[in-house]
XYZ file of C-alpha atoms in Angstrom:
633
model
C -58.856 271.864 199.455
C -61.322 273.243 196.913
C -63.134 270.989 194.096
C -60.773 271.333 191.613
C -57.489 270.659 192.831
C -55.464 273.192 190.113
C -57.457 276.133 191.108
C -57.017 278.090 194.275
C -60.334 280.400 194.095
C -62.659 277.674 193.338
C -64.486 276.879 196.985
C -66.082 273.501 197.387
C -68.792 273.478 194.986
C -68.203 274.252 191.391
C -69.135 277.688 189.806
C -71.906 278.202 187.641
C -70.907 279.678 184.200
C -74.403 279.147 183.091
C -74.199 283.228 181.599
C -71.847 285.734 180.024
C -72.648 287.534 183.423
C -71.297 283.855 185.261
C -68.662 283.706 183.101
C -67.533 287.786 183.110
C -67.430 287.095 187.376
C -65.259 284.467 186.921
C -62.659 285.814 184.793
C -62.532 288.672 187.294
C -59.883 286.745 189.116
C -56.697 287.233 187.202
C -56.224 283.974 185.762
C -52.484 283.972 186.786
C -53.680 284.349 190.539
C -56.197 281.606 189.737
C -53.591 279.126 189.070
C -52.139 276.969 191.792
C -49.365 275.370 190.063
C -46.547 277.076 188.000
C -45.253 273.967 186.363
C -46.474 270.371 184.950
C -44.738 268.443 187.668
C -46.107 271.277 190.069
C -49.550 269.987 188.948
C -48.610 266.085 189.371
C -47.578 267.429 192.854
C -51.180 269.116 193.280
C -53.455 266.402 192.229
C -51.030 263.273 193.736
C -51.269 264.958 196.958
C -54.954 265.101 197.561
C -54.966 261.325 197.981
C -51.317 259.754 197.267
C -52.721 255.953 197.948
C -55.204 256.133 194.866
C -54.538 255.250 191.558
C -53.231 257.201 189.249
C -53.026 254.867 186.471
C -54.339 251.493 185.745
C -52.298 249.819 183.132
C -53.877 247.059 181.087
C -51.918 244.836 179.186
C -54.295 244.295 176.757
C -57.615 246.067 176.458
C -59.351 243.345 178.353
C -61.356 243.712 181.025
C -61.001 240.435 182.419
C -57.627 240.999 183.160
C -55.806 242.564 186.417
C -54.518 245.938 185.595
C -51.030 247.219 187.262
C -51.754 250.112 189.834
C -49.936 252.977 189.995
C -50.936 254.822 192.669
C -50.496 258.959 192.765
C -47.408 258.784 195.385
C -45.738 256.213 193.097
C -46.384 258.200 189.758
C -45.174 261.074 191.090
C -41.664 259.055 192.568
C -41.191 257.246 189.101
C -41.432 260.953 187.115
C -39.174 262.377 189.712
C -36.665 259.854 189.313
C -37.123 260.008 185.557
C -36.695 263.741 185.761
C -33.475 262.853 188.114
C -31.436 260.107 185.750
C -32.056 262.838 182.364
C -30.660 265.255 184.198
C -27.477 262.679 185.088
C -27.538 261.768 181.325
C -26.610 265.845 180.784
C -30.613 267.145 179.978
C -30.982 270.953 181.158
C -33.694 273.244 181.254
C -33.124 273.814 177.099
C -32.282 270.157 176.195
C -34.819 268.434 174.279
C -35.479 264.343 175.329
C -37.236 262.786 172.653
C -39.579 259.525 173.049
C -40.653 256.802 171.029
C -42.829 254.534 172.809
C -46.653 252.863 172.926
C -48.788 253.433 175.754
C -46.678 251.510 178.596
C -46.467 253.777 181.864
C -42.668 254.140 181.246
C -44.026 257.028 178.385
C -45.925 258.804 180.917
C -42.606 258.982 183.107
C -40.624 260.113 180.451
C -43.212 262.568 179.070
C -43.547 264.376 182.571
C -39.945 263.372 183.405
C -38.533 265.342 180.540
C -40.324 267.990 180.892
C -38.843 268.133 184.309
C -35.368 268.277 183.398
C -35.714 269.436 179.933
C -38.253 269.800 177.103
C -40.187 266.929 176.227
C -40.794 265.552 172.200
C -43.281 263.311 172.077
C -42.867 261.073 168.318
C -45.169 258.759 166.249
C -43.231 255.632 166.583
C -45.587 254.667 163.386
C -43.446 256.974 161.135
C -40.996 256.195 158.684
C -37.420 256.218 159.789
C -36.588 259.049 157.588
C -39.651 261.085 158.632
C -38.748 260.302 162.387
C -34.982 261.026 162.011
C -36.378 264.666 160.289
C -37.726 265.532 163.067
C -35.476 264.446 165.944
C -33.037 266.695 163.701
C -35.168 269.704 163.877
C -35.585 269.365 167.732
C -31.840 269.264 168.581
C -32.646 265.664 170.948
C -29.934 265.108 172.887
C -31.170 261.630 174.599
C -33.771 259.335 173.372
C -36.211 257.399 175.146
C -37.506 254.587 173.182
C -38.927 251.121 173.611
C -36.756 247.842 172.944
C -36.603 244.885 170.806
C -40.190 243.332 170.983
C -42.194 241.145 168.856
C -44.164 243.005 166.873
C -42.787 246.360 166.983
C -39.761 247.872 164.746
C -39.638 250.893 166.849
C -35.737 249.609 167.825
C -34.785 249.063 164.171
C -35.526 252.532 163.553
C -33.547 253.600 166.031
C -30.951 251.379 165.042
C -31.199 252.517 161.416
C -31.369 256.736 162.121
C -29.369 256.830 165.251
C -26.039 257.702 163.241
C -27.924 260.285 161.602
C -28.205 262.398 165.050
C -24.728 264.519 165.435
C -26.139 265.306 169.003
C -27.573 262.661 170.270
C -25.750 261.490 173.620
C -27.554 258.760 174.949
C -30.377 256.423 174.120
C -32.487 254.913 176.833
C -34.186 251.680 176.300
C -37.627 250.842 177.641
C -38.045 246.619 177.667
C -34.752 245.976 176.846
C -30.984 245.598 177.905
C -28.794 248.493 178.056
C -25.706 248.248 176.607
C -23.591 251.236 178.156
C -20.347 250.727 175.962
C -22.778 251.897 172.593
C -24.498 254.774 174.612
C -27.654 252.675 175.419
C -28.786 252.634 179.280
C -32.115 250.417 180.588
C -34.609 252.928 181.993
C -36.131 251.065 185.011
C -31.834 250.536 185.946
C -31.349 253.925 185.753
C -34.725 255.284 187.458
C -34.035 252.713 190.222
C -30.701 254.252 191.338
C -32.316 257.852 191.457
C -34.110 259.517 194.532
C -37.400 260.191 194.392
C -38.272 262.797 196.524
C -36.967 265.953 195.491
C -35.391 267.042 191.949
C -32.152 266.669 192.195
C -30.788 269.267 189.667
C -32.724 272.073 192.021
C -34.190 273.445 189.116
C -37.056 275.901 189.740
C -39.398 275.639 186.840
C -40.978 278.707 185.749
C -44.628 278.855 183.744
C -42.750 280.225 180.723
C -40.077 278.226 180.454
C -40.546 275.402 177.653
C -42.601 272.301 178.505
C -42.585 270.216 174.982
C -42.360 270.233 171.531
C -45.398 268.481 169.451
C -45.071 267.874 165.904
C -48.002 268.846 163.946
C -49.100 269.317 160.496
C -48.227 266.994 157.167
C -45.738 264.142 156.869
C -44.144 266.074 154.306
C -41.169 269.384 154.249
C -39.219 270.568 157.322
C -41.089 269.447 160.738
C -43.306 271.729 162.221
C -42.618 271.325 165.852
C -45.310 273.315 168.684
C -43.650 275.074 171.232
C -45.518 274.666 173.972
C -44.687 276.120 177.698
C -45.413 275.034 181.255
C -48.200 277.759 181.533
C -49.897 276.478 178.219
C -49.805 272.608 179.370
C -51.365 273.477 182.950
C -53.805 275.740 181.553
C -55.248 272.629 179.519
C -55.258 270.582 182.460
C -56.905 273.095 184.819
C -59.752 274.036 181.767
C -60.275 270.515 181.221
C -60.713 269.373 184.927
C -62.922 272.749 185.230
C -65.293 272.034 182.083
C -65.521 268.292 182.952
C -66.224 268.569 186.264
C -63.045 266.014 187.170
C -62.996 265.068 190.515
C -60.249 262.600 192.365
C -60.998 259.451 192.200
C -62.822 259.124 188.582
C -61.307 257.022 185.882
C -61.137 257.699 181.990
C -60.494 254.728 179.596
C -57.199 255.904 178.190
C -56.444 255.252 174.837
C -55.167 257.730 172.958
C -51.209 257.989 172.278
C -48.849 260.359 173.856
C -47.709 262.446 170.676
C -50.998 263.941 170.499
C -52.220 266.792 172.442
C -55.208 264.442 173.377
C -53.715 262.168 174.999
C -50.691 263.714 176.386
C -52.843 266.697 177.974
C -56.489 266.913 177.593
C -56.640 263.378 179.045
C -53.240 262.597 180.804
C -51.866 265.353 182.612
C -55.329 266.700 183.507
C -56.415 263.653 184.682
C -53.455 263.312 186.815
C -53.544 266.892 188.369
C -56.946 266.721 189.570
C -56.288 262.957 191.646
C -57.867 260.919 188.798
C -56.931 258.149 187.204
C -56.299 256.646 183.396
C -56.943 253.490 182.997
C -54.461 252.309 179.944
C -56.204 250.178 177.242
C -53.140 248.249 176.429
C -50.029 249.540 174.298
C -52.075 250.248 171.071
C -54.608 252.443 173.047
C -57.524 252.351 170.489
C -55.635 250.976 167.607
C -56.678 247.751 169.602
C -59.378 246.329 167.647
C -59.860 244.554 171.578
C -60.606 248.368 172.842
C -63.495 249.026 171.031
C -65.107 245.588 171.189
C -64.645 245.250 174.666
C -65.609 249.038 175.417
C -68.952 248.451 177.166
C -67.560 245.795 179.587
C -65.024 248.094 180.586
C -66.971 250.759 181.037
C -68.781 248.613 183.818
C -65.816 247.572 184.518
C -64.275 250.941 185.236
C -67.120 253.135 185.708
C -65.640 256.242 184.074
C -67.852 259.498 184.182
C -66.792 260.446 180.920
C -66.276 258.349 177.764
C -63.746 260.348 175.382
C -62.385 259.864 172.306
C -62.079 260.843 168.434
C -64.838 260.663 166.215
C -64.132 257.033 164.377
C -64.151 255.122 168.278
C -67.110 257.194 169.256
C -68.254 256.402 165.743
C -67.268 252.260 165.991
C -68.212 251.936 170.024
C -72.331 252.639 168.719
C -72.114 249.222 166.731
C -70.948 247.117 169.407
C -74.140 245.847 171.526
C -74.628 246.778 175.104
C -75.698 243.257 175.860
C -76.576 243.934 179.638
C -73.061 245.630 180.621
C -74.020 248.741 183.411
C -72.949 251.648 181.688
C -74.769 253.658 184.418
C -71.746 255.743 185.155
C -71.528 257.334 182.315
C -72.970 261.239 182.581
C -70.977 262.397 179.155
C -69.285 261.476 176.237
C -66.675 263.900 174.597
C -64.810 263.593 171.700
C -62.749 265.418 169.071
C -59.527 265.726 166.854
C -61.743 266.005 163.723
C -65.559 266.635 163.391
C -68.047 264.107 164.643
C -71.003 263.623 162.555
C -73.993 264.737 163.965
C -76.052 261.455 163.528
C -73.781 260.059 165.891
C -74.480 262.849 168.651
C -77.566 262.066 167.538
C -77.220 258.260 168.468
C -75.673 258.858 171.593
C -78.311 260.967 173.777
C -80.959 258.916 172.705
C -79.370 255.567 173.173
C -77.844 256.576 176.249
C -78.862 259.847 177.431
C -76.000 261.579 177.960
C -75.381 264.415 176.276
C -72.252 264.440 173.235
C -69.772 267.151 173.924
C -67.832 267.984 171.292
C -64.423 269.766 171.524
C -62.522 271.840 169.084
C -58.460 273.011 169.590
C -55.304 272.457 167.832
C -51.934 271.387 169.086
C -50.718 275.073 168.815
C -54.031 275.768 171.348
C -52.400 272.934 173.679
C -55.874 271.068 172.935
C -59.437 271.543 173.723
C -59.706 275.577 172.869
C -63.828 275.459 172.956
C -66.647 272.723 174.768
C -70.436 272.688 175.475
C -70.266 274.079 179.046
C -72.152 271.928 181.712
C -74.602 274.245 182.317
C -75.653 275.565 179.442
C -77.398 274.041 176.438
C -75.799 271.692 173.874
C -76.545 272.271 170.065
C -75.251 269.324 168.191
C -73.055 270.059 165.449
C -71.347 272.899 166.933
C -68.183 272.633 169.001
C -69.353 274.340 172.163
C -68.101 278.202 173.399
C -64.220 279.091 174.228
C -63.009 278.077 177.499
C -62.642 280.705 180.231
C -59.876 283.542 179.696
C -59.727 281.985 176.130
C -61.135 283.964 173.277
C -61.990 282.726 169.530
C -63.047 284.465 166.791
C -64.105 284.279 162.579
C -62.004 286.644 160.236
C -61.531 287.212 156.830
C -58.290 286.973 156.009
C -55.701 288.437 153.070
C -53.540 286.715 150.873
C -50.976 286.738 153.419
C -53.097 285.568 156.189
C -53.738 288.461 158.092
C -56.881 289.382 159.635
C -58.650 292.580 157.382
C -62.225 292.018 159.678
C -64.332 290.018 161.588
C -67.247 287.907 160.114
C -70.298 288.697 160.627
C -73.116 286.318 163.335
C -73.282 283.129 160.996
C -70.710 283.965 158.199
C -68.465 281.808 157.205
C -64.702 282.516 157.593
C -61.255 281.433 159.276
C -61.799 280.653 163.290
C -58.549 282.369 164.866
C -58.080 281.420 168.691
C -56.183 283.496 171.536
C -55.885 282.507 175.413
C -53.407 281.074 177.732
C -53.053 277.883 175.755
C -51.991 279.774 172.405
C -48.340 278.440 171.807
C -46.221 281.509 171.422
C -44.993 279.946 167.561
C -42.829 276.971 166.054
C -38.952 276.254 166.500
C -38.543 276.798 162.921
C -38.972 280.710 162.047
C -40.254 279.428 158.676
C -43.567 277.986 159.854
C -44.234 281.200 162.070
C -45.144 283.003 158.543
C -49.080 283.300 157.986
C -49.386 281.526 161.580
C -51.220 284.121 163.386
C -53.461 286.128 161.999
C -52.131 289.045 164.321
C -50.201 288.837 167.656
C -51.797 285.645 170.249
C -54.260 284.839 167.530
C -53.955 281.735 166.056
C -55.135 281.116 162.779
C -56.292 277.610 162.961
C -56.555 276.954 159.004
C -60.271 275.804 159.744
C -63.661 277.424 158.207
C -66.357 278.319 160.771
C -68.845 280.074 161.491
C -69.744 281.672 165.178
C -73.694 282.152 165.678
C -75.753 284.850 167.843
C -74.840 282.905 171.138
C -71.300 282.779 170.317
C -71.325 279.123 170.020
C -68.799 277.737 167.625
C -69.736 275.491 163.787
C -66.754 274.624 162.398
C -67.405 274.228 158.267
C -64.354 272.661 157.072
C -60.457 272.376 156.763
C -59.446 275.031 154.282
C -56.882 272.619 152.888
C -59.905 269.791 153.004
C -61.444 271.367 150.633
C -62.459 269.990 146.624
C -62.155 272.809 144.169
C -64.102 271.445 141.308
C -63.511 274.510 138.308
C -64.004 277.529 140.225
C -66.213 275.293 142.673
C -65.261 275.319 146.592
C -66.738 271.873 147.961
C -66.495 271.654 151.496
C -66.803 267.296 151.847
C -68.048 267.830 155.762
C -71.444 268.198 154.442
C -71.256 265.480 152.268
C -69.726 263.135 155.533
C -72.484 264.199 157.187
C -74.882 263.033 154.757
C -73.354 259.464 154.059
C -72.947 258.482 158.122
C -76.837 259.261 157.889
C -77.440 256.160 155.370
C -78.107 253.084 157.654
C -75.245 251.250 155.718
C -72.740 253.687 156.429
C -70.407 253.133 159.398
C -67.416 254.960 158.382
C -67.087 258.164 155.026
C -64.621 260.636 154.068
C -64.780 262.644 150.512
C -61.276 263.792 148.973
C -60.550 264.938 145.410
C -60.175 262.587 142.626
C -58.156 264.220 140.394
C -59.165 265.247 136.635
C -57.402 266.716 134.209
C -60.314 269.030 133.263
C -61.863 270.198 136.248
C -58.806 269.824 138.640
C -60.533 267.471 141.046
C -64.159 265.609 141.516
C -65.482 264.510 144.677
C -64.842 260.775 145.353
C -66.417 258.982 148.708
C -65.003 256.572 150.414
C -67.279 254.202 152.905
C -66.553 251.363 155.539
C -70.237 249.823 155.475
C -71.427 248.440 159.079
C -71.016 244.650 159.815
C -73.510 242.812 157.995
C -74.596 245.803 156.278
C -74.743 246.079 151.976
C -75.543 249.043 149.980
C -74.354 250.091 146.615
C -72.191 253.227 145.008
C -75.634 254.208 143.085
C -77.690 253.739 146.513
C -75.115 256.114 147.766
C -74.903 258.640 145.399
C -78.579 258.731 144.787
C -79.011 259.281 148.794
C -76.355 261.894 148.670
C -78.096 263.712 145.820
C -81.547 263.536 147.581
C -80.235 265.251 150.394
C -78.106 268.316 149.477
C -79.070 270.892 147.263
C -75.239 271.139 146.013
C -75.269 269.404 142.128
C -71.143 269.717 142.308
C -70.668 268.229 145.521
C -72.500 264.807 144.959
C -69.678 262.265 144.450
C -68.731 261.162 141.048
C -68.567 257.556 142.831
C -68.297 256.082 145.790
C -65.542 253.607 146.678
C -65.952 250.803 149.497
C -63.062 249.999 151.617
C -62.327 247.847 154.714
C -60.670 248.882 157.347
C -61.071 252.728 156.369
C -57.228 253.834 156.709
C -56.976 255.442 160.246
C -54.290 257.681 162.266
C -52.594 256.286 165.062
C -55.169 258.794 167.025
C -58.453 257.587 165.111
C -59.248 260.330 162.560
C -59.626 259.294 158.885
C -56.112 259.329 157.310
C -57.669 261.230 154.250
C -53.582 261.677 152.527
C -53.818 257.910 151.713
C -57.180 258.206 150.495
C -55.815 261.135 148.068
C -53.367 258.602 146.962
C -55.617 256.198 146.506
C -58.393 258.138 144.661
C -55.719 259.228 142.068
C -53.698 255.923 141.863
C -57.444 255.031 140.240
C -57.491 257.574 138.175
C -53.887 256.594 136.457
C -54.942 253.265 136.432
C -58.060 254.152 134.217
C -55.873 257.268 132.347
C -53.225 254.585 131.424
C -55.623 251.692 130.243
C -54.753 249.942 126.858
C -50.804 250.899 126.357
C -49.553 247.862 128.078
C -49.498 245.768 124.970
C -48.012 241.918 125.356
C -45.775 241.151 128.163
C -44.870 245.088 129.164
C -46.138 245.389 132.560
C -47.116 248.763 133.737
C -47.563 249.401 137.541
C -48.926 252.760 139.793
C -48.254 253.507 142.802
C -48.801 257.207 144.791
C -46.714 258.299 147.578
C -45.473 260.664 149.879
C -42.790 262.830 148.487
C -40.459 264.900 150.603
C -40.193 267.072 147.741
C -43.794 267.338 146.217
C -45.574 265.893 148.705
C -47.666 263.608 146.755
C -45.710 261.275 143.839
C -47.177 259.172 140.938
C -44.854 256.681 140.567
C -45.202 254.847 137.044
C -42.939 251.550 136.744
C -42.518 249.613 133.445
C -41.545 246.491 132.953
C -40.991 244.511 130.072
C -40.776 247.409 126.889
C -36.975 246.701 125.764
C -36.805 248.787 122.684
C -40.070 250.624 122.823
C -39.746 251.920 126.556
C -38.629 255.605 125.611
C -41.280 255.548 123.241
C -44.033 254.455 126.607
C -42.448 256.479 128.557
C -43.441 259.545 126.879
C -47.106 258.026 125.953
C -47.183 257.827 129.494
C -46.377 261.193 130.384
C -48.309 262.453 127.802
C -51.827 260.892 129.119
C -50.579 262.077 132.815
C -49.518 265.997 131.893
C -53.340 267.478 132.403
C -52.775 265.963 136.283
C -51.847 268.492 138.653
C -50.026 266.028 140.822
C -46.503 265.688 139.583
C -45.382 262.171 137.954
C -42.066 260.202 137.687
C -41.785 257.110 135.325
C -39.089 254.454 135.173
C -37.858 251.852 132.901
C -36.939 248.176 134.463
């Protein structure tokens, strides 16, 4: 069998795709004739069977590297999804039933993921959601049985369930992960039922074809009707195979996994192409990364391990620099990758000259099934950019119309929206509703990012369109700004959002996590910014510190509650001097299913004059763009 275990044309030495001549012979083979598996368990098949003894996954309890990990070898993976695939399909899941799964990273979610997608379509959910938001979207995706884990200590992913489970007209079973079943009330223990399955064959038959749907992801804001990814079997393999291609996975290597199973990341990019090509993820404990334990301990288990490549988003590449080495052999390392939102430069930066690897740096969406564009292996890496599309994927920089449709392409080095087409392009959402202004024209996606592509067709992305600051008539981009403040010594963590103004619609407002042990001021800050960009409007009005810098469950700056947070100031300050006596006056900002983002006013303690604040209030608020509600106690 060749070096890459997905691929049927690839010999035993890996090609060189050093030039666009390289990378033209390549794509010569049809990439459907390239591909050796037409399905995501026909991958697991693939890379458990090139050695079924090894380990597939390593399971850590807690992200300790002290501590004896549960093995899961490749033979026993691939019998636990099989029977997972086997009791769904018992439970009544076909080929168009969606299973939906809320769980932490326990192996039972890497079953269920692969199992589901086995017997029906998989939907991956943020346990850390509200109810409400979670019940939204287990609506939109039809579920028919959900996977999730049981009463724990610690967790209220049960009471959830508990609480939304009536709301779910076609829900007909719920399968418990930790916990009792209790068949009477529809609720059935997974390891009972994957126990009593077989676990060599499917045994619903079913021949899975490439275009038949794999998964749903959810993607885009917490607020409005769910925006669920259609993604197929062809799109998920295609990530695995690219990734094991541009990463050079062989069987045998480990990768400290830490990143949950609703995203992309973690579900693809990292798990099922780790698993196709006879690797193996080694789990840092339920919480992944949200650990605190993950990144402390990172270096020892990196010895520990010895995984080839480190990967992960930006804030644990970011937070793994200012934990010491103190002696731990991190000679295995040959590359760190990393992605999900930009990673500042000075960080590359730190990275190759710390430890001499080089920082690749991957750009994709969940409608790309992941990692669209890398720095190939052999070719050079310019820090900053995000590397060159995959092979057989194509991206491109357009200017769009009002409605979103492409009317050109940019020009080498001018800015404009990065579209992406290739066999990883999702084919559009379950809801018709989202598909409007979603591709810029057919199989291009348009990723709602600003870019740029340069003379070597190497990739800059500029911004988030919906990122940025409009100041007046000013466009602030706040990457730049990031950029600037994660160069300050201090600095260990930034992110700039609008504070909102009744005058010039929003200012830029920075928020910084200093390092341990490190102290700098908002005029230091400011005064650095200004000394280093030549933009007057996009130096922060002020900079706020803050500690722990409000994170994703996947790592990236949660900017939304930073919003909040930037204008619940602003009220504060806007409403200053009418609380007179013993009226209490209190702010909050929220999500709002209806206007997305809520200023919530409470008073307390007007009696007769509360109309009379009310309106005061309202009064001092109307210049805000963000709407307001205010209530009397």
């Amino acid at each position: 069998m060749g070096m890459h275990v997905l691929d049927r044309a690839i010999g035993e030495a890996w090609p060189s795709l050093a030039t666009a001549t390289d990378l033209a012979a390549f794509e010569a083979v049809p990439w459907t004739e390239r591909i050796a598996a037409r399905s995501t368990f026909d991958a697991l098949r693939l890379g458990a069977a090139r050695d079924p003894q090894s380990a597939a996954l390593k399971f850590l309890p807690r992200p300790d590297p002290a501590m004896e990990p549960v093995v899961v070898s490749h033979a026993a993976f691939l019998a636990r999804v099989t029977q997972t695939a086997n009791f769904l399909h018992r439970l009544g899941v076909g080929p168009t039933d969606v299973v939906s799964f809320l769980l932490p990273l326990v192996p039972q979610s890497f079953f269920t993921l692969f199992g589901a997608e086995a017997a029906g379509i998989a939907n991956p959910v943020n346990p850390l959601l509200e109810a409400w938001q979670i019940a939204e979207i287990l609506r939109a995706a039809d579920t028919r049985v959900l996977v999730a884990l049981g009463p724990m200590p610690g967790s209220d992913i049960w009471d959830k369930v508990e609480r939304i489970r009536g709301e779910l007209p076609n829900l007909k079973a719920i399968v418990v992960v930790g916990g009792a079943g209790d068949p009477a009330r529809g609720i059935h223990a997974f390891d009972a039922l994957a126990d009593a399955e077989p676990a060599d064959r499917l045994v619903s038959g079913r021949q899975i074809a490439p275009d038949d749907v794999a998964a749903l992801f959810h993607t885009g804001g917490t607020t409005g009707t769910p925006k669920l990814v259609r993604h197929t079997h062809a799109n998920q393999v295609y990530q695995a195979w690219a990734v094991g291609l541009m990463l050079r996975s062989r069987p045998g290597n480990h990768i400290l996994f830490g990143l949950p199973l609703f995203h992309v990341g973690g579900a693809l990019t990292q798990g099922l192409a780790t698993f196709a090509t006879g690797a193996c993820a080694v789990v840092l404990g339920p919480r992944g990364w949200r650990d605190p334990d993950a990144t402390r301990n990172v270096w020892r288990l990196v010895e520990r391990f010895r995984p080839v490549t480190l990967g992960g988003v930006p804030t644990v590449l970011a937070a793994a620099l200012n934990v010491p080495v103190d002696g731990a052999d991190v000679s295995s390392l040959e590359r760190v990758s990393g992605g999900g939102s930009a990673i500042p430069v000075a960080v590359c930066e730190a990275y190759a000259q710390r430890f001499r690897v080089p920082v690749l740096e991957v750009y994709g969406m969940t409608e790309t099934a992941s990692v669209h564009t890398i720095s190939y292996a052999d070719r050079p890496v310019r820090l900053g950019a995000v590397g060159q599309a995959v092979p057989y994927s194509r991206v491109r920089v357009v200017r769009v119309d009002g409605d979103g449709r492409a009317i050109g392409d940019c020009a080498v080095d001018e800015i404009g929206v990065v579209a992406m087409q290739g066999p990883g392009v999702f084919s559009g959402y379950v809801n018709e509703v989202h598909n409007r202004g979603a591709f810029i024209e057919p199989g291009w996606v348009n990723s709602g990012d600003l870019g740029r592509l340069d003379r070597d067709g190497y990739l800059w992305i500029t911004g988030r369109a919906k990122d940025l600051i409009i100041r007046g008539a000013h466009n602030i981009d706040p990457q730049p700004v990031e950029e600037i403040l994660y160069r300050h010594p201090a600095v260990a963590l930034a992110a700039m959002v609008g504070q909102p103004d009744g005058y010039a619609g929003e200012l830029p407002l920075a928020f910084v996590q200093l390092k341990p042990g490190a102290t700098a001021t908002a005029p230091d800050l400011i005064d650095f910014v200004r000394e280093h960009t030549p933009e007057r409007a996009a130096v922060p009005v002020d900079v706020v510190f803050i500690d722990p810098m409000p994170l994703t469950a996947v790592g990236k700056v949660y900017k939304p509650s930073l919003r909040h947070e930037a204008a619940r100031r602003v009220v504060v300050r806007l409403l200053d001097g009418l609380a007179q006596g013993k009226v209490a006056i209190t702010v909050a900002v929220d999500l709002d299913p209806t206007h997305g983002s809520l200023i919530k006013v409470r008073i307390a303690g007007a009696g007769a004059a509360g109309e009379e604040l009310k309106a005061a209030v309202g009064a001092r608020l109307a210049p805000l763009v963000m709407r307001h509600a205010v209530t009397l106690d």
